[in-house]
Coordinates of C-alpha atoms in Angstrom, one line a residue:
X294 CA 30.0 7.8 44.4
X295 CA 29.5 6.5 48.5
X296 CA 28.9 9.7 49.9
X297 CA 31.8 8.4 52.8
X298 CA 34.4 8.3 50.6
X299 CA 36.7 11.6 50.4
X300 CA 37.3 13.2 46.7
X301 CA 41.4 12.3 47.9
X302 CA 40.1 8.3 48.5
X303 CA 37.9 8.6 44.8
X304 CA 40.8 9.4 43.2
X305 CA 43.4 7.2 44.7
X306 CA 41.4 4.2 44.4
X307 CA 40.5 5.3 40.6
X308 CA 44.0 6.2 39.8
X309 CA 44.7 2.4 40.9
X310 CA 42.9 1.6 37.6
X311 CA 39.7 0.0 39.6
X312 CA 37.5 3.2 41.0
X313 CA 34.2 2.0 43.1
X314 CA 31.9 3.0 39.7
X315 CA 34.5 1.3 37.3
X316 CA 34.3 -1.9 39.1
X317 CA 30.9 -1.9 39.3
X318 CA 29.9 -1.1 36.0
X319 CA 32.4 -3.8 35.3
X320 CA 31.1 -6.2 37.6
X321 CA 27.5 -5.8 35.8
X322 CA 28.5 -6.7 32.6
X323 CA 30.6 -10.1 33.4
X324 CA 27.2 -10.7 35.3
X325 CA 25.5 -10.0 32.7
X326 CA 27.3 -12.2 30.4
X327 CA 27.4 -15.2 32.4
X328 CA 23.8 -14.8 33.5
X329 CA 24.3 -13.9 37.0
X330 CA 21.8 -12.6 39.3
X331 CA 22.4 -11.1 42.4
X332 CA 20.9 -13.5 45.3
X333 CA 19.6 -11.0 46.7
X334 CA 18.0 -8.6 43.8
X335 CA 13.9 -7.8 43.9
X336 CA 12.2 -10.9 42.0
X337 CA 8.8 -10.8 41.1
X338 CA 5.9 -12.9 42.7
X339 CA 4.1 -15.6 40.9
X340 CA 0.9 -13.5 41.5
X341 CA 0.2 -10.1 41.9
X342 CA 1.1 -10.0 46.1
X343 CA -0.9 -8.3 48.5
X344 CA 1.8 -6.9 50.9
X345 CA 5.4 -6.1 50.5
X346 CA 6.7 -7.1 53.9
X347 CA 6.3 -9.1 57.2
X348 CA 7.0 -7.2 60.4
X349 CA 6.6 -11.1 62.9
X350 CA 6.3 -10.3 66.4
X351 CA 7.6 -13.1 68.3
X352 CA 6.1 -13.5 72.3
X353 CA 9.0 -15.9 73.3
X354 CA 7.8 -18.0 76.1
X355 CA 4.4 -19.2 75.0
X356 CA 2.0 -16.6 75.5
X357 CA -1.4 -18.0 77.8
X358 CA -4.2 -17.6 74.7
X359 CA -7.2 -18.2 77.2
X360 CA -5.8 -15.0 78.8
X361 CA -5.7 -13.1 76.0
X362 CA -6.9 -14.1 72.7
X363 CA -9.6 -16.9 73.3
X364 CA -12.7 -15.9 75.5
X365 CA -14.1 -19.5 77.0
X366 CA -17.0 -19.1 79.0
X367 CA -17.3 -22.3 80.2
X368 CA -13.5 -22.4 81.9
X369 CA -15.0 -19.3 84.2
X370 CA -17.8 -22.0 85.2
X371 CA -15.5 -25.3 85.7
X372 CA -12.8 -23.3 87.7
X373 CA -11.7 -25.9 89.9
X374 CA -12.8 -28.9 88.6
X375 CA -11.1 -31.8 87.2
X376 CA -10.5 -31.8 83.5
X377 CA -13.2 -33.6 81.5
X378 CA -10.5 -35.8 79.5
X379 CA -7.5 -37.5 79.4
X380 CA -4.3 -35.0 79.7
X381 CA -2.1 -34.9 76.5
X382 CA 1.2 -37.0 77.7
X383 CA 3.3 -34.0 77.3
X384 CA 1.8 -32.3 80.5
X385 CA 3.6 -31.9 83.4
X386 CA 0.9 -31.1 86.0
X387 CA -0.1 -33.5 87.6
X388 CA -1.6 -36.7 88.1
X389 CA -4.7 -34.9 88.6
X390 CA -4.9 -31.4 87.2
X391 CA -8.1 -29.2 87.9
X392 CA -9.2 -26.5 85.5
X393 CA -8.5 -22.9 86.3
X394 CA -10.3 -19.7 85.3
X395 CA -8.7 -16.7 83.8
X396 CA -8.2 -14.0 87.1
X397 CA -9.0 -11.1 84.1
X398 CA -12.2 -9.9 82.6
X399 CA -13.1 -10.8 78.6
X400 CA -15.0 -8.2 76.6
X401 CA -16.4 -7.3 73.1
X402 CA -14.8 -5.0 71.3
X403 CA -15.6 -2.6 67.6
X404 CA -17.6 -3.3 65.0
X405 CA -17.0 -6.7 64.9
X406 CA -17.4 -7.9 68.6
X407 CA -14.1 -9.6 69.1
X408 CA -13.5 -10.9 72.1
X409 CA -10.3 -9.5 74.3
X410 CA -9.0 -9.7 77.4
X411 CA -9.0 -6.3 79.9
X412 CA -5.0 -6.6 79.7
X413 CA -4.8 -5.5 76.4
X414 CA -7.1 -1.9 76.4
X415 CA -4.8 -0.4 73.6
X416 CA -4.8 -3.2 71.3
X417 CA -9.1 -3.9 71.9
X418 CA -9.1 -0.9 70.0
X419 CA -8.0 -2.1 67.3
X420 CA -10.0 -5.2 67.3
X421 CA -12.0 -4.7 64.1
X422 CA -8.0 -4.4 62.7
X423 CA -7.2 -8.3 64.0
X424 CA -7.8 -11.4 62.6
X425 CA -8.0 -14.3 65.0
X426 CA -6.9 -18.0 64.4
X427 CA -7.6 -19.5 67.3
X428 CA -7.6 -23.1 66.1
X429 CA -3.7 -23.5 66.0
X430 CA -2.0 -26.3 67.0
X431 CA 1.6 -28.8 66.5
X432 CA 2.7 -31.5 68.0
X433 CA 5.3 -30.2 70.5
X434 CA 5.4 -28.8 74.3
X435 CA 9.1 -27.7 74.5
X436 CA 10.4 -24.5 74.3
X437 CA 13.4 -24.7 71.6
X438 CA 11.4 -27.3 69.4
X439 CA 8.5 -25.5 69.4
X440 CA 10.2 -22.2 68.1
X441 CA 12.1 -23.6 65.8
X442 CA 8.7 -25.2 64.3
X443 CA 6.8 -22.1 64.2
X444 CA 10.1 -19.9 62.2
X445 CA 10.6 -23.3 59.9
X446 CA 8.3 -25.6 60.2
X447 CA 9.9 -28.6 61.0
X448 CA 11.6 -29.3 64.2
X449 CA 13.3 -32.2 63.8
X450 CA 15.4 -31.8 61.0
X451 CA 17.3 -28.3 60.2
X452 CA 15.2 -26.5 57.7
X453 CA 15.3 -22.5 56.3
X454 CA 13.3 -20.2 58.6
X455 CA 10.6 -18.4 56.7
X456 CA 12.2 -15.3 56.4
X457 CA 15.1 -16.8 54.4
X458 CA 12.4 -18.2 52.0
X459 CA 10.8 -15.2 51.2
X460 CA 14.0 -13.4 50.9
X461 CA 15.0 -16.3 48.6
X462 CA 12.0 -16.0 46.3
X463 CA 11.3 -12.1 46.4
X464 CA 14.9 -10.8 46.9
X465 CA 15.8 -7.2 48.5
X466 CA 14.0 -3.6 48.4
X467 CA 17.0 -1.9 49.7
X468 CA 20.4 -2.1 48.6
X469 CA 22.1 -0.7 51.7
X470 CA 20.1 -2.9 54.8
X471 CA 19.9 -6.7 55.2
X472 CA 16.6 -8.5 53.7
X473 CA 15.9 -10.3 56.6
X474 CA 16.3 -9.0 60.0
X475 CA 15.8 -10.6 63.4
X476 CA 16.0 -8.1 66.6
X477 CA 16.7 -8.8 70.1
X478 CA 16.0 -13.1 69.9
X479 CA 17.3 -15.2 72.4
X480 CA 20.6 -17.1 72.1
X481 CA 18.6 -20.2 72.1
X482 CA 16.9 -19.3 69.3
X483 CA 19.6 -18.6 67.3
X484 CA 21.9 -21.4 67.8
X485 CA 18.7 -23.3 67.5
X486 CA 18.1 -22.4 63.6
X487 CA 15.3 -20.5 63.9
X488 CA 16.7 -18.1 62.0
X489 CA 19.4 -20.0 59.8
X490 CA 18.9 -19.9 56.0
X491 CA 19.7 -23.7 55.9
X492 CA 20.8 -25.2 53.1
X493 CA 19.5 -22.3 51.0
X494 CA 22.4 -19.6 49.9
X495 CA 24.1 -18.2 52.9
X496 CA 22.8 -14.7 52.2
X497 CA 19.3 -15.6 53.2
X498 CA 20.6 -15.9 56.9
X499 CA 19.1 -13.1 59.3
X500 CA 20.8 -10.3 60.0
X501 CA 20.9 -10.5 63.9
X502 CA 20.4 -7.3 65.5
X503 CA 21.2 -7.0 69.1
X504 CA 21.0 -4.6 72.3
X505 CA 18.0 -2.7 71.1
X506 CA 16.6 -0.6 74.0
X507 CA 16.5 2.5 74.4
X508 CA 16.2 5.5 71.8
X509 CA 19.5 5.4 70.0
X510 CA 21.1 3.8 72.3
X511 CA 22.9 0.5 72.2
X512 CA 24.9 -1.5 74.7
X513 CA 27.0 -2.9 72.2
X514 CA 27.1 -2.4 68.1
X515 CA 23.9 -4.0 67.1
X516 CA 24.4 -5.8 64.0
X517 CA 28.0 -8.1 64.7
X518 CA 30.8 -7.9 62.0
X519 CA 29.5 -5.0 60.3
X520 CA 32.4 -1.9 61.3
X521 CA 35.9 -2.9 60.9
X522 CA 37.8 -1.7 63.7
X523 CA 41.1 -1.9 61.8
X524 CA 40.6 -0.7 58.0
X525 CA 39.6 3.0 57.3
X526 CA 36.5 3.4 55.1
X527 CA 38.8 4.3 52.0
X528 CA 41.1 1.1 52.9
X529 CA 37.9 -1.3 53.2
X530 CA 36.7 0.3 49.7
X531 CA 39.8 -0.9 47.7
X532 CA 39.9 -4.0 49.8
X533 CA 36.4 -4.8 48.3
X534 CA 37.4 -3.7 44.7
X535 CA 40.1 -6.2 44.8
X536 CA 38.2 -9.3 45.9
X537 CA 35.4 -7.9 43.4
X538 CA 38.0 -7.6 40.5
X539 CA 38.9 -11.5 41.5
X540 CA 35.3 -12.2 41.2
X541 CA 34.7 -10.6 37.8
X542 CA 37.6 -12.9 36.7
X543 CA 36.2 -16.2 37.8
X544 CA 33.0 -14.9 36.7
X545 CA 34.2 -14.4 33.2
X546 CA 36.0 -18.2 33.5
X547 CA 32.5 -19.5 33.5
X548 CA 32.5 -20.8 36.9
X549 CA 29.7 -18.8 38.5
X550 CA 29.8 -20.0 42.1
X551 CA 26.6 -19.2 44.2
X552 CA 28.7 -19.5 48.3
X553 CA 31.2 -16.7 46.1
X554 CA 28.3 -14.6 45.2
X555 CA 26.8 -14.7 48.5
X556 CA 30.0 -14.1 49.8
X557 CA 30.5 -10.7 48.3
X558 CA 27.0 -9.9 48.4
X559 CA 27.0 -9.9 52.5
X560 CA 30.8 -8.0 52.1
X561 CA 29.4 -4.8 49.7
X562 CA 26.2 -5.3 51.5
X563 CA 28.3 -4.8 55.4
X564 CA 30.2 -2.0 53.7
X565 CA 27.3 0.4 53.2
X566 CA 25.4 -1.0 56.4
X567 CA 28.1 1.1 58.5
X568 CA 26.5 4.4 56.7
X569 CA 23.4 3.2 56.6
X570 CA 22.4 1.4 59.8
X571 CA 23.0 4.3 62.4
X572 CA 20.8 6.4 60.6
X573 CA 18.0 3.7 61.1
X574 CA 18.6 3.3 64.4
X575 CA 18.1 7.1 65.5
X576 CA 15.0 6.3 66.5
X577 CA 14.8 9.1 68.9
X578 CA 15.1 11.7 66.1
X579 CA 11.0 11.0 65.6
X580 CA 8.6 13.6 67.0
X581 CA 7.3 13.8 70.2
X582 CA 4.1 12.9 69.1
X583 CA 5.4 9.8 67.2
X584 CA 7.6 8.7 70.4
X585 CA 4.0 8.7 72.5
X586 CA 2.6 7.3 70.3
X587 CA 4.4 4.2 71.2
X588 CA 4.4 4.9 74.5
X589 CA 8.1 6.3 74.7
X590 CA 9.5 9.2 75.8
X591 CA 12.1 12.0 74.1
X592 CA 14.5 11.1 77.2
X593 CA 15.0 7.7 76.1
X594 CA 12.5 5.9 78.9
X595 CA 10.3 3.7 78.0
X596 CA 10.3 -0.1 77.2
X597 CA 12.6 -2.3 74.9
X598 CA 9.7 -3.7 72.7
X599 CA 8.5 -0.4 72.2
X600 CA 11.6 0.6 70.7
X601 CA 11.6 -2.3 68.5
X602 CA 8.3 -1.7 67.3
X603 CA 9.5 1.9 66.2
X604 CA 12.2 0.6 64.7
X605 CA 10.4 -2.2 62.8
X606 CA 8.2 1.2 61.2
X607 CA 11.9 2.5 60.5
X608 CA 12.8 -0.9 58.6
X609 CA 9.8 -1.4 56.8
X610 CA 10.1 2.3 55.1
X611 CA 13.3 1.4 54.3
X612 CA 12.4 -1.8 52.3
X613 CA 13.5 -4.4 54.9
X614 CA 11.0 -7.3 53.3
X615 CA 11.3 -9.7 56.5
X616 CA 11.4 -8.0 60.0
X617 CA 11.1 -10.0 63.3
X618 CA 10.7 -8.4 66.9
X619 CA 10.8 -10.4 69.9
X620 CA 9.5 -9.7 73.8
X621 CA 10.4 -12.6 76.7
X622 CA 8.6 -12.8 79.8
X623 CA 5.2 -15.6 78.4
X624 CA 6.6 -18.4 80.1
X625 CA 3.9 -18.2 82.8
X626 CA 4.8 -21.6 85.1
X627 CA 3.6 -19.8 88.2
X628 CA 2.5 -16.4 89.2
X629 CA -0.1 -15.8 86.1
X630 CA -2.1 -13.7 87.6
X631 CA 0.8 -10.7 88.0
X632 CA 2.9 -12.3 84.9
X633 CA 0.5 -12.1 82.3
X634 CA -0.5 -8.3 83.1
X635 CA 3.0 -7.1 83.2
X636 CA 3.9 -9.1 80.2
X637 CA 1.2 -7.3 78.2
X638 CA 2.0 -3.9 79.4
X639 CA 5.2 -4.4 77.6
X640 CA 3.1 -5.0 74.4
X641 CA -0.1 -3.5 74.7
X642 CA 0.5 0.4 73.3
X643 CA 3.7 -0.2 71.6
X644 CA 1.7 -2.9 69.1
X645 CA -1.5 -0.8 68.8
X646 CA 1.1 2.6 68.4
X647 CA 2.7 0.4 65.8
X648 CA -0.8 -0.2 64.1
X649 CA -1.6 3.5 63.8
X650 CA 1.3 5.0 62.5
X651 CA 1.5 2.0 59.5
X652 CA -1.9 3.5 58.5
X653 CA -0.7 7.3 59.1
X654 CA 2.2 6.4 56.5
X655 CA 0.7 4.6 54.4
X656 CA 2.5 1.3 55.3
X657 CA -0.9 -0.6 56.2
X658 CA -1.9 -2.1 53.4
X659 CA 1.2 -3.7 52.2
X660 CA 2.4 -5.1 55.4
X661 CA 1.7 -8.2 57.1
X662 CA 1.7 -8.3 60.9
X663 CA 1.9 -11.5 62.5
X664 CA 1.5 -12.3 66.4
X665 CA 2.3 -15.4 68.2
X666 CA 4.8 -17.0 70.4
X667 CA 5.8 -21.0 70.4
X668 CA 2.8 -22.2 71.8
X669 CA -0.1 -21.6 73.9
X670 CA -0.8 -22.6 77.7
X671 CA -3.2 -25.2 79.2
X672 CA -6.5 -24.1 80.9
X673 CA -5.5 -26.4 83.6
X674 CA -3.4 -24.7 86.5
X675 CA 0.5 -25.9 87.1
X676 CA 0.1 -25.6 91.3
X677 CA 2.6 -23.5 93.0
X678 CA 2.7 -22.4 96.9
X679 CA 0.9 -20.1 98.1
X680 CA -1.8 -20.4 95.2
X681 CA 0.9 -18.4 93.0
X682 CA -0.4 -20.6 90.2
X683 CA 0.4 -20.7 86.1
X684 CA -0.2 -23.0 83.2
X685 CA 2.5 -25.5 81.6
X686 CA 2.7 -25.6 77.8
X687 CA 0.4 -26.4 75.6
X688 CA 1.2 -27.1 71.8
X689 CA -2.1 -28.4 71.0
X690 CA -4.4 -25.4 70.8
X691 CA -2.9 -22.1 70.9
X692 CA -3.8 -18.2 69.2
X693 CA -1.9 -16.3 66.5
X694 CA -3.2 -13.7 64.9
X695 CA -2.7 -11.7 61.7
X696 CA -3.1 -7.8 60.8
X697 CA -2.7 -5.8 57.8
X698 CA -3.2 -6.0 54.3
X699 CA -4.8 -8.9 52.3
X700 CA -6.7 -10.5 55.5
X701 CA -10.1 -10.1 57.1
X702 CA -10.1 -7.4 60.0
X703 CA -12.2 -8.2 63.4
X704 CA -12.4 -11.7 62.4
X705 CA -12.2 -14.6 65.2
X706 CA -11.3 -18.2 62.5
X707 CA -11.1 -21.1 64.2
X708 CA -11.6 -22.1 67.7
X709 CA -10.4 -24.3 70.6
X710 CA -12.6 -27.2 72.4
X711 CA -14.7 -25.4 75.1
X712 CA -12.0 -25.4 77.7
X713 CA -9.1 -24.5 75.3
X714 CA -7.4 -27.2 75.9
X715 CA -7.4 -28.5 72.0
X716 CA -8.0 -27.1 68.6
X717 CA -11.5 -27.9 67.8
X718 CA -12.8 -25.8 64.8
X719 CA -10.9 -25.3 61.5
X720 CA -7.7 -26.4 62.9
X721 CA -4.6 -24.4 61.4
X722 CA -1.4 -25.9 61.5
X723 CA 2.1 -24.3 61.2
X724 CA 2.4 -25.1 57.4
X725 CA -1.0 -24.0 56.7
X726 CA 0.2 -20.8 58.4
X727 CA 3.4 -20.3 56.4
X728 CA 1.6 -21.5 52.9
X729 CA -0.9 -18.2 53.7
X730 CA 1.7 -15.5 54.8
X731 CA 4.1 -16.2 51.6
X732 CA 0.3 -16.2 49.4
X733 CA 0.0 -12.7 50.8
X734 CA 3.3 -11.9 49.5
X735 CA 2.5 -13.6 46.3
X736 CA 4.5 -17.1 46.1
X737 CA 3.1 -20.4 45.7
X738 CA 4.1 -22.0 48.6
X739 CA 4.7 -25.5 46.5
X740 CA 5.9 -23.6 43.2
X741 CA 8.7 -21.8 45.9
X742 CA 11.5 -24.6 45.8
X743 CA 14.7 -25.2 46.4
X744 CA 17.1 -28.2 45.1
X745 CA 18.9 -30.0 47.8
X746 CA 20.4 -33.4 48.3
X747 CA 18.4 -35.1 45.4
X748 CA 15.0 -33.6 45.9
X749 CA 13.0 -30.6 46.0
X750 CA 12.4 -28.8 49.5
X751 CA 9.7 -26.0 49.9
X752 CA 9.0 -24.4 53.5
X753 CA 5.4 -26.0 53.6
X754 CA 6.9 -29.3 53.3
X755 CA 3.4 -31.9 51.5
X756 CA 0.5 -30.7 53.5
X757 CA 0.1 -26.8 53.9
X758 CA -2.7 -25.0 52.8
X759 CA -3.5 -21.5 52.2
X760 CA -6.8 -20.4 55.2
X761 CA -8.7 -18.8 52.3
X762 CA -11.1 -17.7 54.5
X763 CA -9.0 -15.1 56.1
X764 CA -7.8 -13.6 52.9
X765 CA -9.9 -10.5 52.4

């Protein structure tokens, strides 16, 4: 019985003829008959996975790699100079752009000698934990095209993000929380389909979760159409018996619609979101010790992404399979030398708190970190008064990296050309990317298909590969 419901409310709606458990058990056995699935049950793999779920940290902005993630020696020496080769057409600084050094400090780091920039202490910790790709690369420069590529994989035609594939081939852990959750993204990013389930069922859309920023405490409801501000919990209940009983009768017609069964999947699913979904979102109720962890505070200070980091933990205990976090503030045009430090502040202890309480709970090994934003920057310098310099985009050699179970810890793969301009060394592109994280969760990325307009679409498109050599 839904613990929210009143014994007065069990009984009314049962005395209707149609109680909550009635239904349901009738529900399951027209499904049953007709062969119906939910869209949104647990599936199996096509291989025993390595991880359960993807927690995708998403640096919106285009996060400078040769400040970071990619050490080049030789861009410390050419500060200055002109660049050594032609410009890729897509820049926009300058008819004569002259290389410019990183104003931070690189240094080894663990067991396994990674290279890291000083702006990131908490997370050089964890170095022997990270495994660099620092050959990626795509063909775009802009903002809205390049994230859209990097959630789809395609930016010129509308195509499913990856978390509505993988919700699509593995299904749901948890009955009462969305599959697929995307917290705090730009507006851009949503309208752009970066997040849209495509032409795949409509319950493979994110959940959008909003207003996410300090310890249980939101400026608005986070997750949109979810309470009804009209109907009583009781009221909603027989609302969504009726519809159900409707469905059971169409169902037993033979006419299994899949938009139907979406439909009332995202209804029942909304209906025990408003019980569940506060409770996830108390993230203050962890201990002191688990709030510093992140860097937060009992009082509720502290910064946004540190909060979504805490709650991505939350999610991923509670069997959210695809979880996406997002921190602006990487699009570095001018003023790198300040921007790129603050922006990493923001990131720094919540990620590497993030890191150590997934192994204190267990959670390590069968979750998938990713890192990355749209694109990288240029090693050239976009000139600004006053020598308050940054970097323009750059789509053509940029840093992710990868953390948790099934891949190689404390590994740098790949590598841009000496001045990380361009990716040089086992070049990774998006699809190649995509095809890996859904082998960690056990699909074949060209066995995972979908049938649409004629032909058969899969999120890696003809020419992904898994990067075996990262797979641990």
């Amino acid at each position: 019985m839904n613990p929210s419901m009143t014994r007065r409310d069990a009984l009314r709606t049962s005395a209707a003829g149609f109680g909550s458990l009635a239904l349901a058990a009738l529900c399951r056995q027209a499904q049953a008959a007709d062969g119906y699935v939910s869209p949104l049950a647990a599936r199996q793999p096509h291989f025993p996975a390595k991880v359960k779920r993807v927690i995708f940290m998403f640096m919106e902005g285009g996060p400078s790699h040769v400040d970071t993630f990619d050490y080049k020696p030789e861009l410390y020496k050419a500060d200055g100079k002109a660049l050594p080769y032609e410009q890729p057409k897509a820049g926009t600084v300058g008819k004569e752009p002259k290389l410019m050094k990183p104003p931070f400090k690189f240094a080894q780091h663990g067991e396994s000698g990674l290279w890291i920039s000083e702006v990131l202490p908490h997370l050089a910790r964890h170095a022997d934990d990270l495994c660099l790709i620092n050959g990626m690369f795509h063909d775009t420069g802009l903002h809205e095209a390049g994230c859209v590529m990097m959630h789809t994989g395609e930016f010129r035609f509308t195509r499913p993000s990856i978390g509505s594939w993988i919700t699509y081939g593995l299904g749901s852990e948890s009955e009462n929380l969305p599959a697929y959750v995307s917290v705090n993204p730009r507006d851009r990013n949503e309208s752009s389909g970066c997040y849209s389930n495509a032409f795949l069922p409509a319950v493979h859309h994110a959940t959008i979760m909003r207003g996410v920023s300090k310890l249980g405490v939101q400026k608005s409801p986070p997750i949109r159409n979810v309470n009804n501000p009209i109907l009583s919990t009781s009221e909603q209940r027989r609302q969504l018996d009726f519809v159900q009983r409707l469905n059971v009768r169409y169902q037993q017609q033979k006419q299994s619609d899949s938009q139907i069964d979406a439909v009332i999947e995202s209804f029942e699913r909304a209906y025990r979101m408003q019980s569940a979904v506060p409770g996830l979102l108390e993230v203050g109720s962890e201990t002191k010790e688990t709030l510093e962890l992140y860097g937060l505070k009992s009082d509720g200070s502290g910064n946004a992404f540190a909060v979504q980091c805490l709650l991505a933990r939350r999610m991923a205990e509670a069997g959210v399979r695809f979880i996406e976090i997002s921190q602006g503030g990487w699009d570095h045009h001018a003023g790198i030398a300040t921007g790129i430090p603050n922006a990493c502040r923001g990131i720094d202890q919540p990620i590497a708190g993030l890191i150590t309480d997934l192994k204190q709970r267990g959670l390590w090994n069968d979750t998938l970190l990713v890192w990355g934003g749209e694109f990288g920057r240029t090693p050239v310098l976009e000139q600004k008064p006053n020598n308050n310099h940054g970097r323009d985009h750059n789509g053509a050699g940029f840093t992710y990296w990868l953390a948790g179970g099934g891949v190689k810890g404390g590994l740098r793969y790949g590598a841009t050309d000496e001045l990380g301009y361009f990716a040089a060394e086992n070049k990774v592109k998006v699809h190649d990317l995509h095809a890996t994280v859904l082998h960690l969760l056990g699909l074949d990325h060209q066995k995972l298909t979908y049938r649409y307009g004629g032909r058969d679409y899969t999120l890696t498109d003809v020419d992904g590969e898994v990067v075996r050599d990262i797979l641990a």
